[in-house]
mmCIF file of C-alpha atoms and ligand atoms in Angstrom:
data_model
loop_
_atom_site.group_PDB
_atom_site.id
_atom_site.type_symbol
_atom_site.label_atom_id
_atom_site.label_comp_id
_atom_site.label_asym_id
_atom_site.label_seq_id
_atom_site.Cartn_x
_atom_site.Cartn_y
_atom_site.Cartn_z
ATOM 1 C CA MET A 1 -87.302 127.071 60.325
ATOM 2 C CA GLU A 2 -84.311 128.596 62.124
ATOM 3 C CA ARG A 3 -85.742 130.538 65.182
ATOM 4 C CA LYS A 4 -84.465 134.156 65.586
ATOM 5 C CA ILE A 5 -82.295 134.859 68.605
ATOM 6 C CA LEU A 6 -83.508 137.177 71.374
ATOM 7 C CA TYR A 7 -81.291 138.563 74.091
ATOM 8 C CA SER A 8 -82.272 140.155 77.345
ATOM 9 C CA ALA A 9 -80.924 140.777 80.972
ATOM 10 C CA VAL A 10 -82.241 142.014 84.199
ATOM 11 C CA GLN A 11 -79.894 143.448 86.884
ATOM 12 C CA PRO A 12 -80.230 141.756 90.257
ATOM 13 C CA SER A 13 -80.572 145.118 92.099
ATOM 14 C CA GLY A 14 -83.566 146.398 93.879
ATOM 15 C CA ASN A 15 -86.588 144.610 94.350
ATOM 16 C CA LEU A 16 -88.954 144.057 91.336
ATOM 17 C CA THR A 17 -92.373 145.516 91.415
ATOM 18 C CA ILE A 18 -95.588 144.501 89.713
ATOM 19 C CA GLY A 19 -94.743 146.677 87.037
ATOM 20 C CA ASN A 20 -91.569 144.723 86.104
ATOM 21 C CA TYR A 21 -93.952 141.626 86.208
ATOM 22 C CA THR A 22 -96.518 142.649 83.824
ATOM 23 C CA GLY A 23 -93.927 144.659 81.583
ATOM 24 C CA ALA A 24 -90.959 142.310 81.348
ATOM 25 C CA ILE A 25 -91.210 139.104 83.117
ATOM 26 C CA ARG A 26 -94.233 137.911 81.550
ATOM 27 C CA ASN A 27 -93.221 138.726 78.129
ATOM 28 C CA TRP A 28 -89.989 136.888 78.627
ATOM 29 C CA VAL A 29 -91.934 133.718 79.378
ATOM 30 C CA ARG A 30 -94.174 134.380 76.193
ATOM 31 C CA MET A 31 -91.266 134.790 73.886
ATOM 32 C CA GLN A 32 -89.242 131.495 75.034
ATOM 33 C CA ASN A 33 -91.763 129.828 72.791
ATOM 34 C CA ASP A 34 -91.184 131.676 69.556
ATOM 35 C CA PHE A 35 -87.476 132.647 69.880
ATOM 36 C CA ASP A 36 -84.048 131.051 70.854
ATOM 37 C CA CYS A 37 -83.704 133.132 74.006
ATOM 38 C CA PHE A 38 -80.838 133.986 76.125
ATOM 39 C CA TYR A 39 -81.793 135.598 79.379
ATOM 40 C CA ALA A 40 -79.098 136.550 81.944
ATOM 41 C CA VAL A 41 -79.041 138.087 85.474
ATOM 42 C CA ALA A 42 -76.797 140.930 84.857
ATOM 43 C CA ASP A 43 -74.610 140.964 87.856
ATOM 44 C CA LEU A 44 -71.647 142.707 86.236
ATOM 45 C CA HIS A 45 -73.744 145.494 85.469
ATOM 46 C CA ALA A 46 -75.138 145.761 88.924
ATOM 47 C CA ILE A 47 -71.684 146.231 90.529
ATOM 48 C CA THR A 48 -71.354 149.545 88.623
ATOM 49 C CA VAL A 49 -73.131 151.201 91.610
ATOM 50 C CA ARG A 50 -72.265 149.962 95.157
ATOM 51 C CA GLN A 51 -73.672 146.628 96.281
ATOM 52 C CA ASP A 52 -73.503 144.934 99.362
ATOM 53 C CA PRO A 53 -71.855 141.621 98.503
ATOM 54 C CA ALA A 54 -73.968 139.141 100.553
ATOM 55 C CA THR A 55 -77.158 140.781 99.102
ATOM 56 C CA LEU A 56 -75.929 140.879 95.671
ATOM 57 C CA ARG A 57 -75.375 137.025 96.052
ATOM 58 C CA ARG A 58 -78.721 136.576 97.519
ATOM 59 C CA ARG A 59 -80.663 138.706 94.763
ATOM 60 C CA THR A 60 -79.002 137.093 91.982
ATOM 61 C CA LEU A 61 -80.311 133.675 93.125
ATOM 62 C CA GLU A 62 -83.693 135.204 93.932
ATOM 63 C CA ILE A 63 -83.914 136.579 90.516
ATOM 64 C CA ALA A 64 -83.206 133.378 88.783
ATOM 65 C CA ALA A 65 -85.598 131.662 90.883
ATOM 66 C CA LEU A 66 -88.324 134.062 90.264
ATOM 67 C CA TYR A 67 -87.870 134.008 86.633
ATOM 68 C CA LEU A 68 -88.254 130.103 86.795
ATOM 69 C CA ALA A 69 -91.349 130.565 89.090
ATOM 70 C CA CYS A 70 -93.054 132.664 86.459
ATOM 71 C CA GLY A 71 -92.513 130.036 83.903
ATOM 72 C CA LEU A 72 -89.029 130.304 82.268
ATOM 73 C CA ASP A 73 -88.437 126.777 81.106
ATOM 74 C CA PRO A 74 -84.825 125.914 81.199
ATOM 75 C CA GLU A 75 -85.442 123.279 78.364
ATOM 76 C CA LYS A 76 -86.689 126.045 76.116
ATOM 77 C CA CYS A 77 -84.315 129.071 76.841
ATOM 78 C CA THR A 78 -80.767 129.647 78.257
ATOM 79 C CA LEU A 79 -81.055 131.259 81.846
ATOM 80 C CA TYR A 80 -77.735 132.090 83.263
ATOM 81 C CA VAL A 81 -75.578 134.575 85.371
ATOM 82 C CA GLN A 82 -73.657 136.968 83.336
ATOM 83 C CA SER A 83 -70.607 136.837 85.136
ATOM 84 C CA HIS A 84 -70.419 132.980 84.684
ATOM 85 C CA VAL A 85 -69.537 133.505 81.033
ATOM 86 C CA SER A 86 -66.299 135.400 81.016
ATOM 87 C CA ALA A 87 -66.610 136.263 77.166
ATOM 88 C CA HIS A 88 -68.967 139.204 78.281
ATOM 89 C CA ALA A 89 -66.030 141.105 80.044
ATOM 90 C CA GLU A 90 -63.614 139.887 77.091
ATOM 91 C CA LEU A 91 -65.725 141.169 74.527
ATOM 92 C CA CYS A 92 -66.369 144.461 76.460
ATOM 93 C CA TRP A 93 -62.670 145.235 76.500
ATOM 94 C CA ILE A 94 -62.286 144.810 72.629
ATOM 95 C CA LEU A 95 -65.206 146.793 72.268
ATOM 96 C CA ASN A 96 -63.896 149.519 74.179
ATOM 97 C CA THR A 97 -61.455 150.081 71.776
ATOM 98 C CA VAL A 98 -64.101 151.009 69.071
ATOM 99 C CA ALA A 99 -66.381 152.972 71.457
ATOM 100 C CA TYR A 100 -65.752 156.552 72.153
ATOM 101 C CA VAL A 101 -65.428 158.500 75.453
ATOM 102 C CA GLY A 102 -67.528 161.338 74.083
ATOM 103 C CA GLU A 103 -70.535 159.128 73.071
ATOM 104 C CA MET A 104 -70.471 157.401 76.467
ATOM 105 C CA GLU A 105 -70.755 160.660 78.306
ATOM 106 C CA ARG A 106 -73.653 161.588 76.507
ATOM 107 C CA MET A 107 -75.804 158.816 77.363
ATOM 108 C CA THR A 108 -78.659 159.604 79.313
ATOM 109 C CA GLN A 109 -78.420 156.802 81.816
ATOM 110 C CA PHE A 110 -74.932 157.727 82.658
ATOM 111 C CA LYS A 111 -75.712 161.351 83.075
ATOM 112 C CA ASP A 112 -78.567 160.360 85.470
ATOM 113 C CA LYS A 113 -76.505 157.899 87.581
ATOM 114 C CA SER A 114 -73.535 160.364 87.854
ATOM 115 C CA GLN A 115 -75.659 162.680 89.432
ATOM 116 C CA LYS A 116 -77.227 160.182 91.592
ATOM 117 C CA HIS A 117 -74.085 158.454 92.675
ATOM 118 C CA ALA A 118 -71.869 161.596 92.547
ATOM 119 C CA ASP A 119 -69.504 160.095 95.044
ATOM 120 C CA ASN A 120 -68.829 156.829 92.854
ATOM 121 C CA ILE A 121 -68.587 157.787 89.219
ATOM 122 C CA ASN A 122 -66.567 154.865 88.329
ATOM 123 C CA MET A 123 -65.218 153.664 84.949
ATOM 124 C CA GLY A 124 -67.622 150.883 84.997
ATOM 125 C CA LEU A 125 -70.615 153.063 85.084
ATOM 126 C CA MET A 126 -69.434 154.924 82.023
ATOM 127 C CA ASP A 127 -68.628 151.573 80.380
ATOM 128 C CA TYR A 128 -72.043 150.211 81.278
ATOM 129 C CA PRO A 129 -73.395 150.613 77.619
ATOM 130 C CA VAL A 130 -70.213 148.750 76.150
ATOM 131 C CA LEU A 131 -70.772 145.771 78.531
ATOM 132 C CA MET A 132 -74.420 145.738 77.441
ATOM 133 C CA ALA A 133 -73.160 145.889 73.672
ATOM 134 C CA ALA A 134 -70.929 142.988 74.490
ATOM 135 C CA ASP A 135 -73.807 140.966 75.909
ATOM 136 C CA ILE A 136 -76.099 141.358 72.928
ATOM 137 C CA LEU A 137 -73.555 141.039 70.248
ATOM 138 C CA LEU A 138 -71.888 137.915 71.436
ATOM 139 C CA TYR A 139 -75.057 135.826 70.934
ATOM 140 C CA GLN A 140 -75.591 137.205 67.399
ATOM 141 C CA ALA A 141 -79.036 138.435 68.730
ATOM 142 C CA HIS A 142 -81.776 139.645 66.260
ATOM 143 C CA TYR A 143 -83.857 141.260 68.985
ATOM 144 C CA VAL A 144 -83.436 142.863 72.179
ATOM 145 C CA PRO A 145 -86.607 143.506 74.008
ATOM 146 C CA VAL A 146 -86.437 146.394 76.190
ATOM 147 C CA GLY A 147 -88.556 149.257 77.758
ATOM 148 C CA ALA A 148 -88.225 152.705 76.475
ATOM 149 C CA ASP A 149 -85.565 153.669 79.261
ATOM 150 C CA GLN A 150 -83.192 151.196 77.555
ATOM 151 C CA LYS A 151 -83.722 152.075 73.766
ATOM 152 C CA GLN A 152 -80.672 154.338 73.779
ATOM 153 C CA HIS A 153 -78.484 151.307 75.034
ATOM 154 C CA VAL A 154 -79.636 149.247 71.901
ATOM 155 C CA GLU A 155 -79.032 152.183 69.585
ATOM 156 C CA ILE A 156 -75.366 152.543 70.903
ATOM 157 C CA THR A 157 -75.050 148.743 70.342
ATOM 158 C CA ARG A 158 -76.018 148.907 66.927
ATOM 159 C CA ASP A 159 -73.532 151.783 66.514
ATOM 160 C CA ILE A 160 -70.747 149.835 67.931
ATOM 161 C CA ALA A 161 -71.410 146.793 65.890
ATOM 162 C CA ASN A 162 -71.558 148.676 62.575
ATOM 163 C CA ARG A 163 -68.368 150.545 63.281
ATOM 164 C CA PHE A 164 -66.595 147.237 64.314
ATOM 165 C CA ASN A 165 -68.139 145.475 61.132
ATOM 166 C CA ASN A 166 -67.100 148.381 58.832
ATOM 167 C CA ARG A 167 -63.504 148.561 60.324
ATOM 168 C CA TYR A 168 -62.687 144.740 60.754
ATOM 169 C CA GLY A 169 -65.188 143.040 58.384
ATOM 170 C CA GLU A 170 -68.429 141.326 59.386
ATOM 171 C CA ALA A 171 -68.444 139.937 62.949
ATOM 172 C CA PHE A 172 -71.632 140.990 64.482
ATOM 173 C CA ARG A 173 -75.268 140.919 63.478
ATOM 174 C CA VAL A 174 -76.843 144.213 64.015
ATOM 175 C CA PRO A 175 -79.724 143.893 66.624
ATOM 176 C CA GLU A 176 -83.047 145.618 66.511
ATOM 177 C CA PRO A 177 -85.007 146.776 69.731
ATOM 178 C CA TYR A 178 -88.115 144.638 70.183
ATOM 179 C CA ILE A 179 -90.537 147.141 71.449
ATOM 180 C CA LEU A 180 -93.119 145.282 73.379
ATOM 181 C CA LYS A 181 -96.860 145.417 73.042
ATOM 182 C CA GLU A 182 -97.117 146.403 76.598
ATOM 183 C CA GLY A 183 -100.363 146.819 78.269
ATOM 184 C CA ALA A 184 -100.843 150.239 80.023
ATOM 185 C CA LYS A 185 -97.678 151.204 81.943
ATOM 186 C CA ILE A 186 -98.095 150.615 85.701
ATOM 187 C CA MET A 187 -97.887 154.004 87.797
ATOM 188 C CA SER A 188 -97.054 154.729 91.231
ATOM 189 C CA LEU A 189 -99.906 154.244 93.782
ATOM 190 C CA GLN A 190 -99.133 157.287 95.644
ATOM 191 C CA ASP A 191 -98.562 159.664 92.620
ATOM 192 C CA PRO A 192 -100.166 158.104 89.295
ATOM 193 C CA SER A 193 -98.145 160.600 87.106
ATOM 194 C CA LYS A 194 -95.041 158.829 87.890
ATOM 195 C CA LYS A 195 -93.935 155.227 86.753
ATOM 196 C CA MET A 196 -94.061 152.610 89.498
ATOM 197 C CA SER A 197 -90.392 151.959 90.436
ATOM 198 C CA LYS A 198 -88.446 149.605 92.224
ATOM 199 C CA SER A 199 -86.216 152.595 93.869
ATOM 200 C CA ASP A 200 -88.968 154.698 95.058
ATOM 201 C CA GLU A 201 -88.482 155.863 98.369
ATOM 202 C CA ASN A 202 -92.114 155.841 99.298
ATOM 203 C CA LEU A 203 -92.565 152.144 100.097
ATOM 204 C CA ASN A 204 -96.408 152.741 99.567
ATOM 205 C CA ALA A 205 -95.991 153.657 96.135
ATOM 206 C CA SER A 206 -94.816 150.332 94.634
ATOM 207 C CA VAL A 207 -96.084 146.776 95.114
ATOM 208 C CA TYR A 208 -93.325 144.451 95.265
ATOM 209 C CA LEU A 209 -93.360 140.792 93.797
ATOM 210 C CA ALA A 210 -91.945 139.855 97.342
ATOM 211 C CA ASP A 211 -94.849 141.526 99.288
ATOM 212 C CA ASP A 212 -97.121 139.424 101.353
ATOM 213 C CA ARG A 213 -100.811 139.188 100.943
ATOM 214 C CA ASP A 214 -101.660 141.672 103.756
ATOM 215 C CA THR A 215 -98.998 144.269 102.499
ATOM 216 C CA ILE A 216 -100.295 144.092 98.961
ATOM 217 C CA ILE A 217 -103.845 144.709 100.118
ATOM 218 C CA ARG A 218 -102.756 147.521 102.637
ATOM 219 C CA LYS A 219 -100.884 149.414 99.667
ATOM 220 C CA PHE A 220 -104.032 149.317 97.392
ATOM 221 C CA LYS A 221 -106.248 150.504 100.152
ATOM 222 C CA ARG A 222 -104.001 153.381 100.529
ATOM 223 C CA ALA A 223 -103.671 154.086 97.094
ATOM 224 C CA VAL A 224 -104.542 157.623 96.039
ATOM 225 C CA THR A 225 -107.686 158.086 94.132
ATOM 226 C CA ASP A 226 -109.298 160.950 92.503
ATOM 227 C CA SER A 227 -112.480 163.168 93.121
ATOM 228 C CA GLY A 228 -115.997 161.884 92.276
ATOM 229 C CA ASN A 229 -117.044 158.110 93.046
ATOM 230 C CA GLU A 230 -117.153 156.556 89.800
ATOM 231 C CA VAL A 231 -114.869 153.744 88.676
ATOM 232 C CA ARG A 232 -113.930 154.666 85.275
ATOM 233 C CA ALA A 233 -111.021 155.262 83.098
ATOM 234 C CA ALA A 234 -110.384 158.889 82.237
ATOM 235 C CA ALA A 235 -107.700 161.421 81.762
ATOM 236 C CA GLU A 236 -108.792 163.585 84.766
ATOM 237 C CA LYS A 237 -108.971 160.156 86.980
ATOM 238 C CA PRO A 238 -105.253 159.007 86.816
ATOM 239 C CA GLY A 239 -105.349 157.133 90.078
ATOM 240 C CA ILE A 240 -108.481 154.984 89.377
ATOM 241 C CA THR A 241 -107.216 154.425 85.715
ATOM 242 C CA ASN A 242 -103.950 153.053 87.076
ATOM 243 C CA LEU A 243 -105.821 150.673 89.253
ATOM 244 C CA LEU A 244 -108.069 149.460 86.546
ATOM 245 C CA ASN A 245 -105.017 148.966 84.374
ATOM 246 C CA ILE A 246 -103.559 146.973 87.002
ATOM 247 C CA TYR A 247 -106.532 144.904 87.595
ATOM 248 C CA ALA A 248 -106.829 144.263 83.802
ATOM 249 C CA ALA A 249 -103.311 143.202 83.500
ATOM 250 C CA PHE A 250 -103.769 140.615 86.287
ATOM 251 C CA ARG A 251 -107.015 139.500 85.332
ATOM 252 C CA GLY A 252 -105.977 139.194 81.539
ATOM 253 C CA CYS A 253 -109.116 141.275 80.637
ATOM 254 C CA THR A 254 -109.484 144.476 78.599
ATOM 255 C CA LEU A 255 -109.764 147.864 80.242
ATOM 256 C CA GLU A 256 -113.392 148.041 79.224
ATOM 257 C CA GLU A 257 -114.301 144.783 80.780
ATOM 258 C CA ALA A 258 -112.715 146.058 84.130
ATOM 259 C CA GLU A 259 -114.602 149.113 83.865
ATOM 260 C CA ARG A 260 -118.056 147.348 83.450
ATOM 261 C CA GLU A 261 -117.189 145.063 86.122
ATOM 262 C CA PHE A 262 -116.803 147.753 88.714
ATOM 263 C CA GLN A 263 -119.709 150.050 87.504
ATOM 264 C CA GLY A 264 -121.649 151.349 90.475
ATOM 265 C CA THR A 265 -118.881 149.966 92.874
ATOM 266 C CA GLY A 266 -117.410 152.438 95.479
ATOM 267 C CA TYR A 267 -113.835 153.345 95.599
ATOM 268 C CA GLY A 268 -113.169 151.313 98.678
ATOM 269 C CA ASP A 269 -114.582 147.810 97.401
ATOM 270 C CA PHE A 270 -112.729 148.328 94.243
ATOM 271 C CA LYS A 271 -109.321 148.983 95.708
ATOM 272 C CA LEU A 272 -109.777 145.804 97.979
ATOM 273 C CA ALA A 273 -110.804 143.799 94.805
ATOM 274 C CA VAL A 274 -107.709 144.998 92.789
ATOM 275 C CA GLY A 275 -105.536 144.115 95.975
ATOM 276 C CA GLU A 276 -106.912 140.712 96.344
ATOM 277 C CA THR A 277 -106.649 139.909 92.546
ATOM 278 C CA VAL A 278 -103.080 140.851 92.556
ATOM 279 C CA ALA A 279 -102.463 138.896 95.784
ATOM 280 C CA ASP A 280 -104.128 136.006 94.446
ATOM 281 C CA ALA A 281 -102.288 136.090 91.183
ATOM 282 C CA LEU A 282 -98.702 136.619 92.985
ATOM 283 C CA ALA A 283 -99.400 133.670 95.653
ATOM 284 C CA PRO A 284 -98.354 130.702 93.384
ATOM 285 C CA VAL A 285 -95.504 132.514 92.009
ATOM 286 C CA GLN A 286 -94.133 133.350 95.318
ATOM 287 C CA GLU A 287 -94.832 129.887 96.500
ATOM 288 C CA LYS A 288 -92.876 128.513 93.621
ATOM 289 C CA GLN A 289 -89.989 130.781 93.958
ATOM 290 C CA LYS A 290 -89.741 129.976 97.601
ATOM 291 C CA GLN A 291 -89.766 126.299 96.931
ATOM 292 C CA LEU A 292 -87.060 126.830 94.209
ATOM 293 C CA LEU A 293 -84.823 128.758 96.676
ATOM 294 C CA GLY A 294 -85.047 125.882 99.157
ATOM 295 C CA ASP A 295 -83.420 123.748 96.450
ATOM 296 C CA LYS A 296 -79.951 125.395 95.934
ATOM 297 C CA GLU A 297 -78.654 122.508 94.239
ATOM 298 C CA TYR A 298 -81.458 122.326 91.409
ATOM 299 C CA LEU A 299 -80.897 126.128 91.016
ATOM 300 C CA ALA A 300 -77.300 125.817 90.656
ATOM 301 C CA GLY A 301 -77.602 122.946 88.204
ATOM 302 C CA VAL A 302 -80.054 125.180 85.947
ATOM 303 C CA LEU A 303 -77.581 128.078 86.028
ATOM 304 C CA GLN A 304 -74.457 126.028 85.150
ATOM 305 C CA SER A 305 -76.091 124.224 82.256
ATOM 306 C CA GLY A 306 -77.416 127.817 81.285
ATOM 307 C CA ALA A 307 -73.823 129.166 81.372
ATOM 308 C CA GLU A 308 -72.561 126.118 79.488
ATOM 309 C CA ASN A 309 -74.865 126.689 76.796
ATOM 310 C CA ALA A 310 -74.157 130.399 76.619
ATOM 311 C CA PHE A 311 -70.446 130.013 76.576
ATOM 312 C CA ARG A 312 -70.842 127.745 73.699
ATOM 313 C CA ALA A 313 -72.624 130.419 71.500
ATOM 314 C CA ALA A 314 -70.464 133.296 72.919
ATOM 315 C CA ARG A 315 -67.202 131.597 72.290
ATOM 316 C CA LYS A 316 -67.726 131.482 68.439
ATOM 317 C CA THR A 317 -68.426 135.073 68.256
ATOM 318 C CA LEU A 318 -65.327 135.924 70.567
ATOM 319 C CA SER A 319 -62.878 133.952 68.406
ATOM 320 C CA LYS A 320 -64.214 135.418 65.219
ATOM 321 C CA VAL A 321 -63.676 138.772 66.839
ATOM 322 C CA CYS A 322 -60.124 138.219 67.863
ATOM 323 C CA ARG A 323 -59.203 136.852 64.484
ATOM 324 C CA LYS A 324 -60.623 139.780 62.827
ATOM 325 C CA ILE A 325 -58.405 142.250 65.074
ATOM 326 C CA GLY A 326 -55.417 140.297 64.948
ATOM 327 C CA LEU A 327 -54.916 138.660 68.306
ATOM 328 C CA TYR A 328 -52.609 136.069 67.833
ATOM 329 C CA ARG A 329 -54.156 132.671 68.004
ATOM 330 C CA GLY A 330 -51.843 130.140 66.488
ATOM 331 C CA GLU A 331 -51.446 129.508 62.757
HETATM 332 N N1 LIG B 1 -79.280 147.438 81.569
HETATM 333 C C1 LIG B 1 -80.593 146.655 81.357
HETATM 334 C C2 LIG B 1 -81.364 147.110 82.454
HETATM 335 O O1 LIG B 1 -81.161 147.673 83.558
HETATM 336 C C3 LIG B 1 -79.920 145.100 81.999
HETATM 337 C C4 LIG B 1 -79.124 144.495 80.767
HETATM 338 C C5 LIG B 1 -77.839 144.399 80.885
HETATM 339 C C6 LIG B 1 -79.502 144.260 79.565
HETATM 340 N N2 LIG B 1 -77.448 143.737 79.832
HETATM 341 C C7 LIG B 1 -78.301 143.644 78.664
HETATM 342 C C8 LIG B 1 -80.867 144.226 78.743
HETATM 343 C C9 LIG B 1 -78.706 143.348 77.619
HETATM 344 C C10 LIG B 1 -80.991 143.779 77.542
HETATM 345 C C11 LIG B 1 -79.844 143.483 76.899
HETATM 346 O O2 LIG B 1 -82.581 146.880 82.231
#
C-alpha cells in the first residue's frame, strides 16, 4: 500500500528543550515507520528574525545531527536543509500572488513577532506562512504534524492550496494537520503555569537538550514545588504534577505508575530522581550527536542526498504549477 506523505520542519533557532524532545522529536522518529516523511531544517524561516550567520550555520548542522542521534534514519525518511532546495523559494514567490496581505497581517504569530521585533518587521516575517505553505504543498503532503501554535499556519496553507486549485486547476493536495497524541505538555520548572520554552529568559526554567548532567540535576533541584509534601498529581500541585509528567515521559510509564513509585518519597529525593532520569535518558543522544558532529563529511552526505531526494519530489509539483499559471516552458 502506498504510504501517506508527511511533512514537518524545525527552525534552527534557539536551543531545543526537553519539551521539544518529548513533544516533537520523538514523534518524528516514530512516524518515519508509518509515513513517507520529509523533514526539513527550516533555515529560510529562521532568517525572518535577525540571526548571527556563524551561529545559524552551526545550529543548522547541530539540529540535523540531533535528529539523527534521536533515531531518524536517512534510509527511511528524507532529512534535508530547506535552503538546499531552491524550489521552496520559487513556489513561495508564486504563492505570494494568491495570498492576501490582509490575511497575513491577521496571523497570530506575525502579530506576536512584530511586537517582539518591532525594529525589524521585514517582508519575510509577514511572508513566513506563505513560505511554510510552499514547504508543505511542494511535497503533496497528506499530513503536517504540528503543535497547537502552528495550527493556524496549516489552516492558511489549506486556504492557499484551495484558492490556487480553484483558480488554476488541481495542483496541490490539501493537507491536514496531524494532531499528535501528545503526552502531557511540559511546563517551565520555575513557573508551571507556563509552557517550557526555548526562549525563556530564566535559564533555570528550561532544561535544554544540550545541558550536561550536572546542569540538568541542578535545574531539577531548583524546580519550584508546591506546598505540602506528597508527591502526587493534582490541580493544586502544578509543580509536582509537571515533574511527574516529565518523569513519566522519560521513563515511558504512566502518570499513575510514576505517582505510585514516589509514594512516601520527599520532594528533595523525588526531584533528584527526576533529574537523574532525564540526564540518563539524554546522555546517549548527546554522545551520538557529538560523534556525528565530529564526522562532518557523513553529515554533509546525508543532507546532500536528502536534498536530492526532496528536489526530485518538489520539482514535479513546481513544474505542474508553472504550467498551470502560464509560465512559458517551451512547447
Ligand atoms: N514554523 C515551524 C515552527 O516554527 C517550522 C516549519 C517551517 C514548519 N516550515 C514548516 C512546520 C512546514 C511544519 C511544516 O515550528
